[in-house]
Amino acid sequence: MYFISLGADTMNIYRPAVLVLVLTCGFMAGAAAAGDAGSQLGLPANAAASMQGIDAHRIGEHVRFLANDLLEGRGTGTRGGDIAANYIAAQFALYGLKPAGDNGSYLQKVEFVGVKTLAGTSAALQPARGATLDLKLAEDYVAGNQTQTDSVDIDAPIVFVGYGIEAPEYNWNDFKGVDVKGKVVLVIVNEPPSKDPKFFNAEALTYYGRWTYKFEQAARKGAVGALIIHRTDLASYGWEVVRNSWSGEQVYLGNDKDPKLKAASWIQLEIARKLFTASNLNLDEMLTAAGTRQFQARELPVRFKAHIESKVRKFESYNVLGLLPGKDSGGSQAVAYSAHYDHLGIDPAMSGDNIYNGAVDNGTGCGILLEMAHAFTTSAARPPSPVLFAAVTAEEKGMLGSNYLGKHLPIPAGKIALDLNYDAILPVGVPQSVNVTGAERTSFYPTVEKTAAAFGFEIQADAEPGAGHYYRSDHFSMARAGVPAFSVNTGVKFAGHPPEWGKAQHEEYTAKRYHRPSDEFTPDMDFTSDAAVAKFGFALGWQAMLAKGTVNWLPGDEFEAVRLHGAAH
Ligand SMILES: [Zn+2]
């Protein structure tokens, strides 16, 4: 069964996976001390000692500061966000990292445009024969003007392009034999149903199924608009989720050159039904047909007419980039560590505590990144290759800071072997399992398995492969830029507790603190878990630098082409 997967990262509806206890890799021996693990994994003794020195308390102190009310929730483009960026830059400087931002600084400026659709917006479907169907904003459709202008008009024919996917590795092209330039595409979310791992990765969602891909691909093909059909029957959320998330401001990179849609739009299933009926077609038949290779996109005898009014706001923020040169500066095995520092800021409309402190999300990832930089820079053994430390902005706006970074890397993507990302690592004690979803898609996975075993970690399988979690954190921006990347987090097993306890910790966080002002620092937090995944990442990174060659995606993976040829995804 396929589920529509709305990208919660931009929509503040994302809930971490409800963790089901599916554990692979039956290694059950007691956890080796991390120092032993280091020598066991071939790290130089001095590097293993630095890894061992990674300290939970120091991670906690970074979190304490970053989650302070004085930082006002670290909103992108706000004072508190900029204070966080400068705090991280100061730490990088104190550690002796080289600035890798703009003009010899640690800061890489990122420009943004916020676009809010206003009530003066109107849209209609006009069939060649029969009455025009006026659509009600929010009730029947939502729309955003990506071109970042106050007002735009569209009057163009609609072309049904099925899933709207062009995926050479799966021999699939919904745009074959059809020109959508200047037209509006009608598209289904998700991807063709499959149980075959070689065809859209079976039941796991590929990026082709994501709604963001649909808009990007339509724009690349020269369409002026895209209408995504919302299918309540298959979605794990209702229309109100779409409506609510699009009633606010959508944020885009202000200085990227990607093609843009005048109307990035969702329509209700019943509106799509009327649209097909007006074209003498049956919606259900067309949806079924779209799941087959024989499907042929077709222009419908209906025009989409719209006038979209928007409030446009420009602002800027910064990625924070520090570089540790390696012994070998010319090699292709640099390693990157990343974590987003932004959070949701302040909600002026909320009474009481209205500061989204983001202690866990993602003070913890920043604390890990900083302590990792500290460990690398204090190591008596110099890393074989350069190490990039990247604290990125605007993750909560749709992974935009990392998106920009991927397009403006201080080290070319082809020279980076691996990016390890950290996002929201619960500070709850000694972990005995880790989550490394996406690692299994790379040639590095045997090393990940070996390292997990040396640390006494089980590798926890992705409990919801169909939900596309891989596409919802900053490592994805690196993957689509050509860098093998995944996030490292704890699983549900913790020392001294049954797995149900770990699961309950995640659930409690999701229900009570995730994306709420209550995601605050408390003195009882136990950052041992954060230190453990930091040590694990340190060992992984060092091994990636020592390996015989760089890391690649496994053959046939959706990111293989961009890794090998630098092609746009
Ligand atoms: Zn978040």
XYZ file of C-alpha atoms and ligand atoms in Angstrom:
570
model
C 0.000 0.000 0.000
C 1.271 3.404 -0.887
C 0.765 6.460 1.213
C 0.939 10.048 0.240
C 3.735 11.545 2.179
C 3.528 15.237 2.782
C 6.808 16.717 3.718
C 6.365 17.616 7.100
C 9.669 19.319 7.332
C 8.133 22.324 5.660
C 4.773 21.825 7.225
C 5.404 21.274 10.857
C 3.308 18.144 10.867
C 6.106 15.646 10.724
C 6.127 13.202 13.530
C 9.108 10.930 13.924
C 8.352 7.344 13.030
C 6.338 5.468 15.554
C 9.117 3.108 16.323
C 8.254 -0.501 15.892
C 10.769 -2.873 17.279
C 12.244 -4.467 14.189
C 15.861 -5.162 14.884
C 18.342 -6.602 12.461
C 21.910 -7.701 12.972
C 21.661 -10.085 15.845
C 24.874 -8.980 17.499
C 24.112 -9.093 21.170
C 27.499 -9.035 22.870
C 28.086 -6.446 25.553
C 29.023 -2.985 24.394
C 32.725 -2.593 23.814
C 34.246 0.550 25.253
C 34.482 3.128 22.490
C 38.260 3.306 22.881
C 38.603 -0.425 22.271
C 36.270 0.000 19.333
C 38.634 2.592 17.887
C 41.649 0.308 17.831
C 39.502 -2.609 16.702
C 38.380 -0.496 13.720
C 41.879 0.524 12.697
C 41.886 4.105 13.982
C 45.293 5.463 15.021
C 45.712 5.335 18.804
C 45.660 9.128 19.084
C 42.461 9.374 17.083
C 40.845 6.639 19.171
C 41.820 8.578 22.286
C 40.189 11.760 20.951
C 37.071 9.825 20.119
C 37.043 8.429 23.610
C 37.288 11.980 24.937
C 33.966 13.011 23.376
C 32.107 14.272 26.387
C 28.389 14.155 27.173
C 28.637 17.070 29.591
C 30.137 19.418 26.998
C 27.417 18.473 24.524
C 24.853 19.277 27.203
C 26.342 22.705 27.874
C 26.046 23.645 24.185
C 22.412 22.533 24.283
C 21.819 24.524 27.473
C 23.013 27.701 25.765
C 21.345 27.154 22.376
C 18.001 26.348 24.013
C 18.086 29.377 26.301
C 15.083 31.719 26.030
C 17.569 34.472 25.136
C 17.982 32.785 21.727
C 14.270 33.211 21.103
C 13.794 29.845 19.420
C 16.536 30.339 16.799
C 14.088 31.230 14.024
C 15.594 31.533 10.540
C 16.384 35.160 9.811
C 15.719 36.301 13.380
C 18.085 37.772 15.953
C 18.095 34.556 17.995
C 18.940 32.490 14.928
C 21.845 34.796 14.134
C 23.098 34.616 17.728
C 23.124 30.817 17.462
C 25.067 31.021 14.178
C 27.622 33.348 15.709
C 27.945 31.198 18.824
C 28.744 28.172 16.660
C 31.158 30.226 14.526
C 32.948 31.373 17.707
C 33.366 27.768 18.856
C 34.711 26.785 15.433
C 37.230 29.640 15.681
C 38.289 28.633 19.190
C 38.835 25.052 18.024
C 41.049 26.325 15.215
C 38.872 25.235 12.301
C 39.457 27.162 9.090
C 36.607 29.435 7.992
C 34.778 27.875 5.033
C 32.008 30.450 4.575
C 31.927 33.697 2.576
C 34.918 36.035 2.369
C 37.125 34.259 4.865
C 34.383 33.993 7.504
C 32.570 31.008 8.967
C 29.220 32.321 7.757
C 27.721 31.437 4.395
C 24.881 33.822 3.644
C 21.622 32.294 2.418
C 18.862 34.495 1.012
C 15.201 33.565 1.411
C 11.861 34.676 0.086
C 8.702 34.046 2.077
C 5.505 33.923 0.009
C 2.036 33.952 1.548
C -0.984 33.502 -0.710
C -3.603 36.194 -0.066
C -7.399 35.988 -0.036
C -7.618 37.962 -3.297
C -6.529 34.807 -5.116
C -8.981 33.134 -7.488
C -8.957 30.047 -9.705
C -11.302 28.215 -12.059
C -11.469 25.217 -14.355
C -12.843 26.090 -17.779
C -13.843 23.150 -19.968
C -13.980 23.543 -23.772
C -17.686 22.735 -23.413
C -19.883 23.280 -20.409
C -19.867 25.591 -17.458
C -16.801 27.044 -15.797
C -16.134 25.593 -12.352
C -15.023 28.281 -9.898
C -12.766 26.898 -7.184
C -12.828 28.026 -3.570
C -9.424 28.820 -2.084
C -8.585 26.561 0.875
C -11.759 24.472 0.402
C -11.127 23.149 -3.111
C -7.497 24.058 -3.698
C -4.418 25.721 -2.313
C -1.838 27.528 -4.414
C 1.523 29.177 -4.015
C 3.318 31.406 -6.501
C 6.954 30.285 -6.532
C 8.095 33.091 -8.820
C 8.247 35.405 -5.818
C 6.134 38.181 -7.308
C 3.132 39.971 -5.790
C 0.687 38.928 -8.455
C 0.518 36.439 -11.315
C -2.089 35.299 -13.855
C -2.379 31.899 -15.500
C -4.596 30.761 -18.357
C -3.302 27.462 -19.715
C -4.435 23.984 -20.771
C -4.199 21.127 -18.280
C -2.128 18.032 -19.074
C -2.581 14.871 -16.993
C 0.911 13.421 -16.508
C 0.116 10.535 -14.145
C 2.751 10.389 -11.432
C 4.780 13.092 -13.170
C 7.976 11.054 -12.880
C 11.009 10.842 -15.118
C 13.239 8.074 -13.717
C 15.691 6.585 -16.238
C 16.981 4.009 -13.718
C 13.485 2.510 -13.549
C 12.865 2.975 -17.286
C 9.950 5.266 -16.460
C 8.982 8.547 -18.111
C 5.559 10.103 -17.665
C 6.554 13.025 -19.889
C 7.325 10.967 -22.987
C 5.693 12.275 -26.150
C 4.136 15.297 -24.486
C 5.180 18.936 -24.301
C 4.035 20.665 -21.126
C 5.816 23.977 -21.729
C 3.566 26.859 -20.746
C 0.896 24.411 -19.561
C -0.417 23.202 -16.210
C 0.257 19.606 -15.232
C -2.167 17.503 -13.234
C -0.291 14.927 -11.184
C -0.757 12.200 -8.579
C 1.439 12.152 -5.474
C 3.483 9.071 -4.645
C 4.864 6.612 -7.172
C 3.713 3.593 -9.183
C 2.774 0.732 -6.811
C 5.560 -1.827 -6.535
C 6.694 -4.891 -4.623
C 9.877 -5.153 -6.680
C 13.025 -3.697 -5.052
C 14.331 -2.926 -8.543
C 11.238 -0.911 -9.411
C 10.799 2.243 -7.309
C 12.420 0.430 -4.413
C 9.376 -1.783 -3.715
C 7.183 -0.379 -0.957
C 9.791 2.082 0.259
C 9.196 5.591 -0.981
C 11.746 7.071 -3.362
C 12.150 10.797 -3.837
C 10.058 10.507 -7.002
C 7.028 9.989 -4.797
C 7.434 13.169 -2.803
C 5.241 16.183 -3.486
C 8.301 18.442 -3.650
C 9.634 16.357 -6.550
C 6.338 16.773 -8.443
C 6.621 20.572 -8.336
C 10.341 20.554 -9.159
C 9.923 18.207 -12.110
C 6.943 20.139 -13.513
C 9.005 23.339 -13.359
C 12.004 21.653 -14.999
C 9.718 20.595 -17.837
C 8.647 24.194 -18.386
C 5.133 23.924 -16.963
C 3.714 27.152 -15.497
C 1.677 25.321 -12.904
C 1.121 21.961 -11.248
C -2.013 20.608 -9.608
C -1.341 17.741 -7.216
C -4.368 15.552 -6.587
C -4.873 15.039 -2.860
C -6.147 11.535 -2.237
C -7.751 11.291 1.169
C -8.348 7.610 0.426
C -4.613 6.941 0.469
C -3.252 9.778 2.540
C -2.260 9.382 6.146
C -3.725 12.853 6.778
C -6.704 14.759 5.562
C -7.176 17.784 3.355
C -7.073 20.042 6.405
C -3.372 19.285 6.799
C -2.709 20.509 3.265
C -4.989 23.496 3.777
C -3.440 24.549 7.082
C 0.117 24.210 5.954
C -0.486 26.238 2.779
C -2.434 28.975 4.524
C 0.838 30.194 6.041
C 4.028 31.419 4.455
C 5.972 29.173 2.064
C 9.683 29.826 2.064
C 12.004 29.499 -0.913
C 15.676 30.091 -1.519
C 15.932 33.659 -2.763
C 19.076 33.255 -4.781
C 18.792 29.938 -6.543
C 18.261 29.544 -10.245
C 15.940 26.549 -10.213
C 12.910 26.924 -12.494
C 9.779 28.061 -10.671
C 6.031 27.504 -11.015
C 3.536 30.351 -11.108
C 1.068 28.034 -9.403
C 2.269 25.224 -7.140
C -1.105 23.832 -6.205
C -3.009 20.999 -4.554
C -6.609 20.162 -5.432
C -9.162 18.027 -3.640
C -9.849 14.577 -5.066
C -13.453 15.519 -5.812
C -12.306 18.485 -7.893
C -10.039 16.152 -9.877
C -13.040 13.870 -10.385
C -15.046 16.746 -11.846
C -12.102 17.713 -14.010
C -11.909 14.226 -15.524
C -15.679 14.041 -15.928
C -15.606 17.340 -17.835
C -13.018 15.675 -20.092
C -15.214 12.570 -20.634
C -12.775 10.509 -18.602
C -13.074 8.462 -15.436
C -10.827 9.439 -12.568
C -10.369 5.938 -11.165
C -9.535 4.484 -14.571
C -7.000 7.224 -15.188
C -5.361 6.719 -11.795
C -5.045 2.990 -12.472
C -3.699 3.584 -15.978
C -1.052 5.917 -14.563
C 0.459 2.992 -12.647
C 1.430 1.141 -15.838
C 4.290 1.613 -18.312
C 1.755 1.950 -21.130
C 0.447 5.148 -19.615
C 0.549 8.104 -21.950
C 0.190 11.659 -20.659
C -2.655 13.567 -22.305
C -3.874 17.093 -22.606
C -7.391 17.562 -21.250
C -9.966 19.838 -22.909
C -9.982 22.019 -19.787
C -8.035 25.203 -19.012
C -6.770 26.281 -15.603
C -7.336 29.981 -15.026
C -5.964 31.641 -11.941
C -5.044 34.964 -10.451
C -2.712 34.564 -7.502
C -1.935 37.394 -5.104
C 0.900 37.005 -2.648
C 2.641 38.821 0.137
C 6.369 38.538 -0.524
C 8.981 38.986 2.212
C 12.758 38.800 1.794
C 15.135 37.810 4.564
C 18.488 36.166 5.092
C 20.286 33.763 7.371
C 23.569 31.850 7.507
C 25.064 28.394 7.308
C 28.098 28.071 9.578
C 31.010 26.231 7.980
C 34.346 25.224 9.479
C 37.029 23.102 7.869
C 39.797 20.985 9.335
C 42.444 20.366 6.671
C 43.596 16.777 6.305
C 47.014 15.321 5.686
C 45.912 14.768 2.111
C 44.186 17.879 0.801
C 43.894 16.702 -2.801
C 42.120 13.411 -2.147
C 38.507 12.540 -2.739
C 37.731 11.296 0.725
C 36.801 14.355 2.708
C 34.097 13.812 5.319
C 31.305 16.200 6.298
C 29.320 16.394 9.521
C 26.111 18.391 9.527
C 23.329 19.480 11.877
C 20.724 22.213 11.596
C 20.777 24.936 14.241
C 17.545 26.736 13.346
C 14.210 26.074 15.021
C 10.742 27.611 14.993
C 11.391 30.935 16.732
C 8.635 32.657 18.693
C 4.899 32.486 18.051
C 3.566 35.964 18.921
C -0.026 34.729 18.725
C 0.518 32.175 21.486
C -0.163 33.114 25.101
C 2.151 31.993 27.885
C 5.486 30.436 26.937
C 5.695 31.062 23.207
C 9.400 30.388 22.631
C 10.212 27.252 20.662
C 13.522 26.515 22.372
C 14.331 23.420 20.310
C 16.608 21.805 22.902
C 16.323 18.349 21.363
C 15.422 19.660 17.887
C 18.185 20.464 17.174
C 20.265 21.743 20.051
C 21.404 18.147 20.484
C 22.656 17.831 16.885
C 24.549 21.125 17.261
C 26.081 19.996 20.550
C 27.218 16.798 18.859
C 28.607 18.697 15.852
C 30.548 21.055 18.121
C 31.890 18.323 20.366
C 32.860 16.331 17.280
C 34.778 19.362 15.957
C 36.415 19.678 19.375
C 37.490 16.016 19.282
C 38.903 16.239 15.757
C 40.799 19.455 16.422
C 42.311 18.231 19.684
C 43.369 14.892 18.212
C 47.132 14.405 18.112
C 46.521 12.351 14.970
C 45.658 14.535 12.006
C 42.819 13.171 9.866
C 43.953 11.782 6.509
C 41.469 13.986 4.591
C 39.697 17.313 5.166
C 36.733 17.339 7.548
C 33.899 19.828 7.008
C 31.649 20.846 9.910
C 28.388 22.402 8.772
C 25.720 23.903 11.032
C 22.923 24.663 8.610
C 19.980 27.017 8.766
C 16.321 26.813 7.666
C 15.813 23.085 8.082
C 12.426 23.843 9.594
C 11.572 25.855 6.450
C 12.090 22.820 4.220
C 15.791 21.939 4.510
C 16.671 25.115 2.642
C 19.998 25.892 4.320
C 21.384 22.462 3.469
C 19.862 22.744 -0.002
C 21.869 25.925 -0.526
C 24.970 24.327 0.974
C 24.672 21.389 -1.431
C 24.744 23.869 -4.312
C 27.639 25.875 -2.820
C 29.912 23.352 -1.137
C 33.355 24.567 -0.045
C 34.669 21.143 -1.125
C 33.279 19.737 -4.408
C 30.703 16.981 -3.822
C 32.836 14.509 -5.760
C 35.640 14.932 -3.229
C 33.441 14.240 -0.215
C 33.147 10.557 0.652
C 30.383 10.886 3.199
C 28.125 13.253 5.131
C 26.840 12.229 8.538
C 23.922 14.301 9.799
C 22.570 14.654 13.332
C 19.005 15.747 14.024
C 17.186 15.487 17.365
C 18.993 12.856 19.420
C 17.050 12.264 22.647
C 19.300 12.719 25.707
C 18.164 9.627 27.586
C 21.139 7.458 28.540
C 23.253 4.675 27.098
C 22.066 3.522 23.664
C 22.341 -0.073 22.497
C 20.858 0.423 19.042
C 21.263 2.986 16.293
C 19.225 4.255 13.387
C 21.205 4.829 10.180
C 18.476 4.723 7.528
C 19.958 5.244 4.074
C 23.373 3.803 4.973
C 22.263 0.440 3.587
C 21.991 2.067 0.160
C 25.710 2.857 0.077
C 28.939 0.924 -0.438
C 29.873 2.058 3.081
C 27.283 -0.145 4.778
C 29.617 -3.058 5.611
C 31.768 -0.555 7.534
C 28.669 0.773 9.300
C 27.719 -2.771 10.330
C 31.216 -3.554 11.517
C 31.395 -0.298 13.483
C 27.996 -0.811 15.064
C 29.099 -4.265 16.162
C 32.310 -2.870 17.655
C 30.252 -0.365 19.662
C 27.768 -3.014 20.701
C 24.957 -1.336 18.771
C 22.233 -3.163 16.975
C 21.128 -1.503 13.749
C 17.447 -0.718 13.924
C 15.536 -1.147 10.672
C 13.365 1.652 9.310
C 9.946 0.959 10.804
C 8.093 2.887 8.085
C 9.913 2.525 4.760
C 6.848 3.835 2.923
C 6.906 7.125 4.822
C 10.034 8.452 3.137
C 11.811 9.650 6.261
C 15.058 9.665 4.327
C 13.824 12.709 2.383
C 13.013 14.741 5.466
C 16.307 15.723 6.976
C 19.370 17.642 5.875
C 21.421 14.638 4.753
C 18.985 14.413 1.817
C 20.173 17.810 0.546
C 23.694 16.415 0.495
C 22.586 13.205 -1.233
C 20.899 15.109 -4.036
C 24.041 17.233 -4.378
C 26.080 14.064 -4.991
C 27.369 13.185 -1.515
C 26.506 9.806 0.047
C 24.792 10.849 3.261
C 22.632 9.642 6.099
C 21.584 10.651 9.588
C 22.794 8.914 12.715
C 20.414 8.576 15.636
C 19.686 6.251 18.518
C 17.229 3.379 18.231
C 14.908 2.202 20.988
C 17.297 0.020 22.999
C 18.963 1.632 26.009
C 21.041 0.031 28.746
C 19.020 -0.937 31.787
C 15.665 -0.685 30.046
C 13.463 -2.881 27.900
C 12.972 -1.664 24.289
C 9.429 -0.572 25.207
C 10.978 2.068 27.446
C 13.012 3.520 24.600
C 9.966 3.471 22.382
C 7.990 5.255 25.084
C 10.701 7.940 25.334
C 10.349 8.670 21.625
C 6.569 8.638 21.807
C 6.505 10.900 24.831
C 8.787 13.365 23.064
C 6.680 13.277 19.912
C 3.421 13.776 21.761
C 4.460 16.397 24.308
C 7.562 18.285 23.169
C 8.185 17.885 19.439
C 7.755 21.294 17.757
C 6.352 22.802 20.940
C 7.672 25.425 23.346
C 8.167 22.569 25.832
C 11.179 21.236 23.883
C 13.371 22.817 26.567
C 16.664 22.035 28.259
C 16.284 20.366 31.659
C 19.151 19.529 34.038
C 18.114 15.877 34.234
C 18.856 15.259 30.560
C 21.447 12.516 30.103
C 23.559 13.328 27.060
C 25.368 9.977 27.167
C 23.266 8.959 24.176
C 24.401 12.011 22.229
C 28.050 11.385 23.089
C 27.669 7.741 22.037
C 26.342 8.539 18.560
C 29.016 11.240 18.235
C 31.754 8.673 18.972
C 30.110 6.297 16.530
C 30.099 9.012 13.845
C 33.708 9.904 14.616
C 34.728 6.284 14.033
C 32.676 6.098 10.825
C 34.138 9.311 9.439
C 37.709 8.338 10.183
C 37.225 4.967 8.514
C 35.708 6.621 5.434
C 38.906 8.668 5.166
C 41.122 5.591 5.595
C 39.212 3.418 3.122
C 40.711 2.354 -0.209
C 38.297 4.453 -2.230
C 35.424 6.867 -1.830
C 31.869 5.910 -0.892
C 29.295 5.338 -3.612
C 25.613 4.552 -3.823
C 24.831 0.948 -4.644
C 24.227 0.352 -8.371
C 20.717 1.358 -9.428
C 20.134 3.684 -6.504
C 18.236 6.865 -7.351
C 21.232 8.995 -6.244
C 23.854 7.027 -8.170
C 23.692 9.198 -11.304
C 24.216 12.478 -9.507
C 27.114 10.978 -7.534
C 28.821 9.721 -10.695
C 27.939 12.433 -13.181
C 26.765 15.386 -11.134
C 23.438 15.385 -13.006
C 20.403 17.078 -11.501
C 18.134 14.655 -9.717
Zn 12.073 20.193 13.674
